[in-house]
Amino acid sequence: MIQASELILNPDGSVYHLNLRPEHIANDIIFVGDQNRVEKITQFFDSIEFSTQKREFKTQTGIYKGKRITVMSTGIGPDNIDIVLNELDALVNIDLETRQPKKNLTSLNIIRIGTSGSLQADIPVDSFVMSKFGLGLDNMLRSYLIDEVSNVALEDAFIAHTQWDSRKGRPYVIACSEKLEKVIESDRIFKGITATAGGFYGPQGRVLRLNIQDEQLNAKMDNFNFNDSRITNLEMETAAIYGLSALLGHNALSLNAIIANRASGTFSEDPYKAVDELITYTLNKLSSTI
């Protein structure tokens, strides 16, 4: 039995941080970072059956073209993803009354929709990027046993290319779900490696008043190439989502609307339109194929 100190429940039986019970979520789940973006997705739904929020974790479940879908905000960073993925898994794969793992496990379909800037000149603003791999620079996933799900060859290549300082911990690389990749892909989608940082400023190469350990890291990342896979963008959640999903047996995919191109110095003339187009693209793919 899983002890109360390990799996914390609220008085109403919901999981501690997300404030959800099993009946509140669908098997198809869309992640967003910002709680205000949840309703930017559910505004397209035909109906909403459930809504709740605790802290930065806002959840709405409803129907889109006959498909039951949950939309959830995760907040920022790999530490929040650790909370969200473990508690979502508990909702479907642990009996919350007996505190025993279920014999028959459920695989959730999880798609993250975000915005990002492109690192590559040939990936223009207003395009969509799919994260073929998540490259974790954050160390969170290293608290788990990840050897069976990580891509060691890609990790080694990245470490050698960037002359990575081992004191920062070993980067990890996890592939996306092949099932969801096939569902979502099209000629409109660019694919690449998404780097996941453990912070917004120094970990992403930003300098305010503090010097950073490697001022050239972003430039090294820009020209990294492994078997024709390049690092397309940099954010704070994808690799953690991929890693925990792979370990727990869920399908995960990360998509970004590109609203800026760092290489060309351009910015989308209508970033809200680009995001809405990615949302409707994803919803239509989900409702028609899974």
XYZ file of N, CA and C in Angstrom, residues 126-269:
432
model
N 5.187 31.863 -37.312
C 3.845 31.369 -37.621
C 3.840 29.906 -38.071
N 4.989 29.231 -38.010
C 5.012 27.796 -38.318
C 4.820 26.991 -37.040
N 4.666 25.664 -37.203
C 4.480 24.767 -36.070
C 5.694 23.859 -35.946
N 6.141 23.646 -34.726
C 7.267 22.751 -34.466
C 6.824 21.617 -33.551
N 7.165 20.400 -33.953
C 6.943 19.209 -33.141
C 8.276 18.778 -32.545
N 8.273 18.496 -31.263
C 9.495 18.067 -30.590
C 9.681 16.561 -30.780
N 10.534 16.195 -31.737
C 10.855 14.786 -31.954
C 11.572 14.214 -30.730
N 12.419 15.040 -30.131
C 13.117 14.677 -28.898
C 13.029 15.835 -27.910
N 13.019 15.486 -26.636
C 13.189 16.463 -25.571
C 14.584 16.301 -24.992
N 15.341 17.393 -24.948
C 16.702 17.393 -24.411
C 16.677 18.114 -23.068
N 16.781 17.355 -21.998
C 16.658 17.919 -20.666
C 17.984 18.425 -20.116
N 18.037 19.709 -19.817
C 19.218 20.324 -19.222
C 18.996 20.595 -17.735
N 17.929 20.046 -17.170
C 17.417 20.482 -15.873
C 17.708 19.539 -14.710
N 18.020 18.281 -14.971
C 18.355 17.290 -13.940
C 17.170 16.681 -13.192
N 15.967 17.231 -13.332
C 14.843 16.694 -12.561
C 14.649 15.207 -12.796
N 14.693 14.794 -14.069
C 14.391 13.400 -14.388
C 15.458 12.442 -13.864
N 16.637 12.954 -13.560
C 17.715 12.108 -13.053
C 17.421 11.571 -11.651
N 16.355 12.023 -11.028
C 15.927 11.436 -9.753
C 15.293 10.062 -9.967
N 14.979 9.732 -11.227
C 14.353 8.458 -11.564
C 15.335 7.570 -12.333
N 14.974 6.310 -12.522
C 15.794 5.367 -13.282
C 15.384 5.474 -14.742
N 16.200 6.156 -15.559
C 15.751 6.522 -16.902
C 16.511 5.829 -18.026
N 17.440 4.940 -17.694
C 18.292 4.355 -18.730
C 17.500 3.663 -19.833
N 16.365 3.049 -19.485
C 15.598 2.296 -20.479
C 14.837 3.193 -21.451
N 14.679 4.476 -21.126
C 13.897 5.352 -22.005
C 14.734 6.467 -22.623
N 15.984 6.617 -22.230
C 16.792 7.740 -22.724
C 17.633 7.340 -23.928
N 18.005 8.350 -24.731
C 18.814 8.157 -25.925
C 20.257 8.544 -25.590
N 21.040 7.557 -25.184
C 22.394 7.816 -24.692
C 23.296 8.354 -25.800
N 23.131 7.856 -27.026
C 23.987 8.300 -28.125
C 23.803 9.794 -28.395
N 22.550 10.261 -28.379
C 22.290 11.679 -28.608
C 22.817 12.510 -27.430
N 22.651 11.988 -26.220
C 23.189 12.666 -25.039
C 24.706 12.846 -25.160
N 25.391 11.761 -25.518
C 26.858 11.812 -25.628
C 27.299 12.808 -26.695
N 26.574 12.827 -27.822
C 26.926 13.752 -28.900
C 26.756 15.197 -28.461
N 25.688 15.478 -27.748
C 25.440 16.838 -27.264
C 26.499 17.253 -26.240
N 26.830 16.361 -25.337
C 27.838 16.657 -24.315
C 29.189 16.978 -24.965
N 29.569 16.189 -25.968
C 30.842 16.412 -26.648
C 30.816 17.718 -27.442
N 29.730 17.975 -28.141
C 29.634 19.163 -28.992
C 29.690 20.455 -28.179
N 29.026 20.457 -27.032
C 28.943 21.681 -26.229
C 30.032 21.762 -25.161
N 30.847 20.701 -25.066
C 31.841 20.627 -23.977
C 31.156 20.898 -22.634
N 30.107 20.139 -22.423
C 29.218 20.308 -21.269
C 29.979 20.122 -19.958
N 29.763 21.019 -19.020
C 30.400 20.947 -17.710
C 29.650 19.921 -16.860
N 30.312 18.839 -16.492
C 29.672 17.747 -15.767
C 29.142 18.165 -14.402
N 29.629 19.285 -13.869
C 29.134 19.750 -12.569
C 27.677 20.194 -12.644
N 27.186 20.447 -13.855
C 25.784 20.835 -14.019
C 24.875 19.619 -14.136
N 25.445 18.414 -14.096
C 24.645 17.209 -14.250
C 24.562 16.780 -15.701
N 24.252 15.524 -15.919
C 24.226 14.973 -17.281
C 22.897 15.268 -17.983
N 22.930 15.901 -19.149
C 21.703 16.089 -19.925
C 21.066 14.742 -20.274
N 19.768 14.753 -20.463
C 19.050 13.525 -20.850
C 18.209 13.798 -22.092
N 17.998 12.758 -22.882
C 17.234 12.895 -24.117
C 16.169 11.808 -24.173
N 14.921 12.220 -24.409
C 13.783 11.298 -24.483
C 13.015 11.580 -25.775
N 12.627 10.531 -26.473
C 11.869 10.683 -27.719
C 10.389 10.902 -27.430
N 9.712 11.504 -28.389
C 8.263 11.672 -28.292
C 7.558 10.338 -28.545
N 6.269 10.323 -28.307
C 5.453 9.149 -28.604
C 5.310 8.984 -30.118
N 5.705 7.826 -30.630
C 5.553 7.574 -32.066
C 4.076 7.545 -32.457
N 3.238 7.056 -31.563
C 1.797 7.009 -31.839
C 1.245 8.409 -32.075
N 1.539 9.344 -31.169
C 1.020 10.696 -31.324
C 1.718 11.443 -32.458
N 2.976 11.138 -32.689
C 3.681 11.754 -33.816
C 2.949 11.463 -35.118
N 2.535 10.216 -35.312
C 1.841 9.838 -36.540
C 0.466 10.484 -36.641
N -0.187 10.683 -35.490
C -1.508 11.306 -35.475
C -1.431 12.781 -35.860
N -0.426 13.476 -35.375
C -0.375 14.934 -35.487
C 0.423 15.429 -36.693
N 1.384 14.660 -37.164
C 2.295 15.155 -38.200
C 1.578 15.482 -39.503
N 2.168 16.406 -40.259
C 1.696 16.780 -41.592
C 2.807 17.584 -42.251
N 2.585 17.984 -43.484
C 3.583 18.782 -44.203
C 3.793 20.144 -43.559
N 2.861 20.557 -42.711
C 2.958 21.872 -42.093
C 3.883 21.870 -40.864
N 4.212 20.694 -40.383
C 4.935 20.564 -39.120
C 6.437 20.410 -39.350
N 7.230 21.242 -38.692
C 8.677 21.047 -38.614
C 8.969 20.149 -37.408
N 10.012 19.340 -37.516
C 10.392 18.469 -36.407
C 11.830 18.765 -35.984
N 12.111 18.564 -34.715
C 13.470 18.775 -34.235
C 13.601 18.419 -32.776
N 14.654 18.917 -32.155
C 14.946 18.677 -30.746
C 14.567 19.922 -29.959
N 13.791 19.752 -28.917
C 13.458 20.861 -28.029
C 14.288 20.740 -26.762
N 15.060 21.769 -26.462
C 15.863 21.778 -25.237
C 15.027 22.331 -24.090
N 15.090 21.649 -22.960
C 14.332 22.038 -21.777
C 15.290 22.495 -20.687
N 15.189 23.771 -20.327
C 16.056 24.343 -19.309
C 15.364 24.333 -17.952
N 16.161 24.382 -16.894
C 15.623 24.388 -15.544
C 15.335 25.773 -15.012
N 15.511 26.799 -15.839
C 15.232 28.170 -15.433
C 15.102 29.050 -16.655
N 14.736 30.304 -16.436
C 14.452 31.208 -17.551
C 15.625 32.116 -17.887
N 16.408 32.508 -16.898
C 17.469 33.479 -17.130
C 18.799 32.783 -17.417
N 19.635 32.588 -16.435
C 20.930 31.968 -16.684
C 20.862 30.635 -17.411
N 19.948 29.736 -17.019
C 19.879 28.443 -17.708
C 19.535 28.551 -19.191
N 18.974 29.683 -19.631
C 18.692 29.883 -21.049
C 19.628 30.917 -21.675
N 20.729 31.210 -20.981
C 21.740 32.091 -21.548
C 21.482 33.567 -21.393
N 20.476 33.945 -20.587
C 20.194 35.365 -20.389
C 21.090 35.916 -19.281
N 21.602 37.107 -19.512
C 22.497 37.737 -18.548
C 21.898 39.066 -18.101
N 21.625 39.196 -16.818
C 21.203 40.471 -16.238
C 22.349 41.018 -15.392
N 22.422 40.637 -14.115
C 23.540 41.067 -13.286
C 24.491 39.930 -12.934
N 24.132 38.707 -13.317
C 24.960 37.553 -12.968
C 25.637 36.975 -14.207
N 26.918 36.687 -14.109
C 27.609 35.983 -15.175
C 27.154 34.534 -15.210
N 27.223 33.931 -16.376
C 26.786 32.538 -16.525
C 27.976 31.633 -16.810
N 27.782 30.350 -16.569
C 28.881 29.387 -16.641
C 29.438 29.245 -18.053
N 28.569 29.282 -19.076
C 29.024 29.108 -20.456
C 28.305 30.114 -21.349
N 28.979 31.208 -21.661
C 28.368 32.257 -22.475
C 28.128 31.821 -23.919
N 28.794 30.763 -24.355
C 28.675 30.296 -25.737
C 27.695 29.140 -25.908
N 27.031 28.733 -24.823
C 26.191 27.533 -24.899
C 25.091 27.660 -25.946
N 24.403 28.799 -25.987
C 23.315 28.945 -26.961
C 23.827 28.833 -28.393
N 24.997 29.419 -28.666
C 25.573 29.332 -30.011
C 25.935 27.891 -30.353
N 26.460 27.177 -29.388
C 26.773 25.755 -29.609
C 25.497 24.957 -29.879
N 24.442 25.272 -29.157
C 23.177 24.569 -29.360
C 22.596 24.866 -30.736
N 22.772 26.099 -31.201
C 22.233 26.482 -32.510
C 22.790 25.617 -33.632
N 24.076 25.252 -33.548
C 24.670 24.489 -34.651
C 24.872 23.007 -34.331
N 24.217 22.524 -33.290
C 24.266 21.094 -32.986
C 23.396 20.325 -33.980
N 23.913 19.194 -34.467
C 23.164 18.348 -35.403
C 23.489 16.893 -35.107
N 22.455 16.085 -34.942
C 22.638 14.655 -34.695
C 21.713 13.890 -35.627
N 22.288 13.201 -36.598
C 21.496 12.437 -37.571
C 20.401 13.308 -38.194
N 20.766 14.520 -38.577
C 19.872 15.489 -39.218
C 18.813 16.060 -38.277
N 18.942 15.815 -36.990
C 18.053 16.447 -36.014
C 18.771 17.645 -35.390
N 18.119 18.813 -35.452
C 18.685 20.031 -34.892
C 17.864 20.477 -33.678
N 18.466 21.328 -32.861
C 17.724 21.918 -31.752
C 16.919 23.087 -32.315
N 15.608 22.954 -32.273
C 14.730 23.938 -32.901
C 14.308 25.036 -31.937
N 14.182 24.716 -30.654
C 13.683 25.712 -29.714
C 14.084 25.347 -28.287
N 13.899 26.314 -27.398
C 14.336 26.198 -26.007
C 13.188 26.641 -25.114
N 12.814 25.777 -24.155
C 11.727 26.103 -23.231
C 11.970 25.407 -21.900
N 10.899 25.089 -21.110
C 11.133 24.628 -19.747
C 10.299 23.414 -19.323
N 9.676 22.703 -20.265
C 8.817 21.591 -19.846
C 8.931 20.302 -20.656
N 9.226 20.380 -21.947
C 9.040 19.244 -22.847
C 9.792 17.987 -22.435
N 11.076 18.079 -22.161
C 11.850 16.873 -21.845
C 11.327 16.186 -20.595
N 10.893 16.975 -19.609
C 10.330 16.396 -18.391
C 9.017 15.662 -18.686
N 8.198 16.252 -19.545
C 6.940 15.596 -19.941
C 7.240 14.281 -20.645
N 8.181 14.312 -21.584
C 8.519 13.102 -22.328
C 9.080 12.022 -21.414
N 9.954 12.415 -20.508
C 10.602 11.434 -19.655
C 9.643 10.741 -18.713
N 8.850 11.514 -17.979
C 7.917 10.904 -17.037
C 6.832 10.122 -17.762
N 6.383 10.618 -18.907
C 5.375 9.886 -19.673
C 5.916 8.544 -20.136
N 7.149 8.525 -20.637
C 7.746 7.269 -21.085
C 7.908 6.293 -19.923
N 8.339 6.781 -18.779
C 8.523 5.913 -17.619
C 7.200 5.355 -17.103
N 6.146 6.168 -17.166
C 4.852 5.766 -16.617
C 3.951 5.084 -17.638
N 4.372 5.022 -18.897
C 3.589 4.326 -19.912
C 2.544 5.171 -20.604
N 2.738 6.497 -20.628
C 1.802 7.382 -21.318
C 2.418 7.876 -22.629
N 1.561 8.362 -23.530
C 1.999 8.908 -24.809
C 2.075 10.423 -24.690
N 3.202 10.997 -25.111
C 3.362 12.449 -24.973
C 3.951 13.058 -26.234
N 3.472 14.264 -26.542
C 3.957 15.012 -27.697
C 3.902 16.492 -27.363
N 4.920 17.229 -27.812
C 4.981 18.667 -27.558
C 4.959 19.433 -28.873
N 4.083 20.428 -28.953
C 3.938 21.256 -30.146
C 4.099 22.718 -29.760
N 4.733 23.487 -30.635
C 4.889 24.916 -30.393
C 4.538 25.725 -31.633
N 3.804 26.802 -31.414
C 3.631 27.803 -32.454
C 4.846 28.727 -32.386
N 5.533 28.885 -33.499
C 6.729 29.717 -33.537
C 6.311 31.171 -33.735
N 6.551 31.995 -32.713
C 6.126 33.390 -32.798
C 7.313 34.348 -32.969
N 8.534 33.787 -32.885
C 9.731 34.610 -33.102
C 10.810 33.740 -33.732
N 11.686 34.379 -34.482
C 12.841 33.675 -35.042
C 14.094 34.422 -34.625
N 14.855 33.788 -33.730
C 16.032 34.457 -33.184
C 17.104 34.647 -34.247
N 17.219 33.682 -35.174
C 18.261 33.757 -36.199
C 18.035 34.926 -37.151
N 16.777 35.180 -37.501
C 16.471 36.258 -38.449
C 16.041 37.544 -37.760
N 15.784 37.480 -36.457
C 15.358 38.655 -35.721
C 13.932 39.077 -35.996
N 13.089 38.140 -36.454
C 11.712 38.472 -36.810
C 10.740 38.017 -35.725
N 9.567 38.660 -35.700
C 8.506 38.337 -34.745
C 7.184 38.308 -35.496
N 6.320 37.390 -35.096
C 5.033 37.235 -35.765
C 4.229 38.531 -35.737
N 3.587 38.853 -36.852
C 2.734 40.036 -36.901
C 1.440 39.811 -36.135
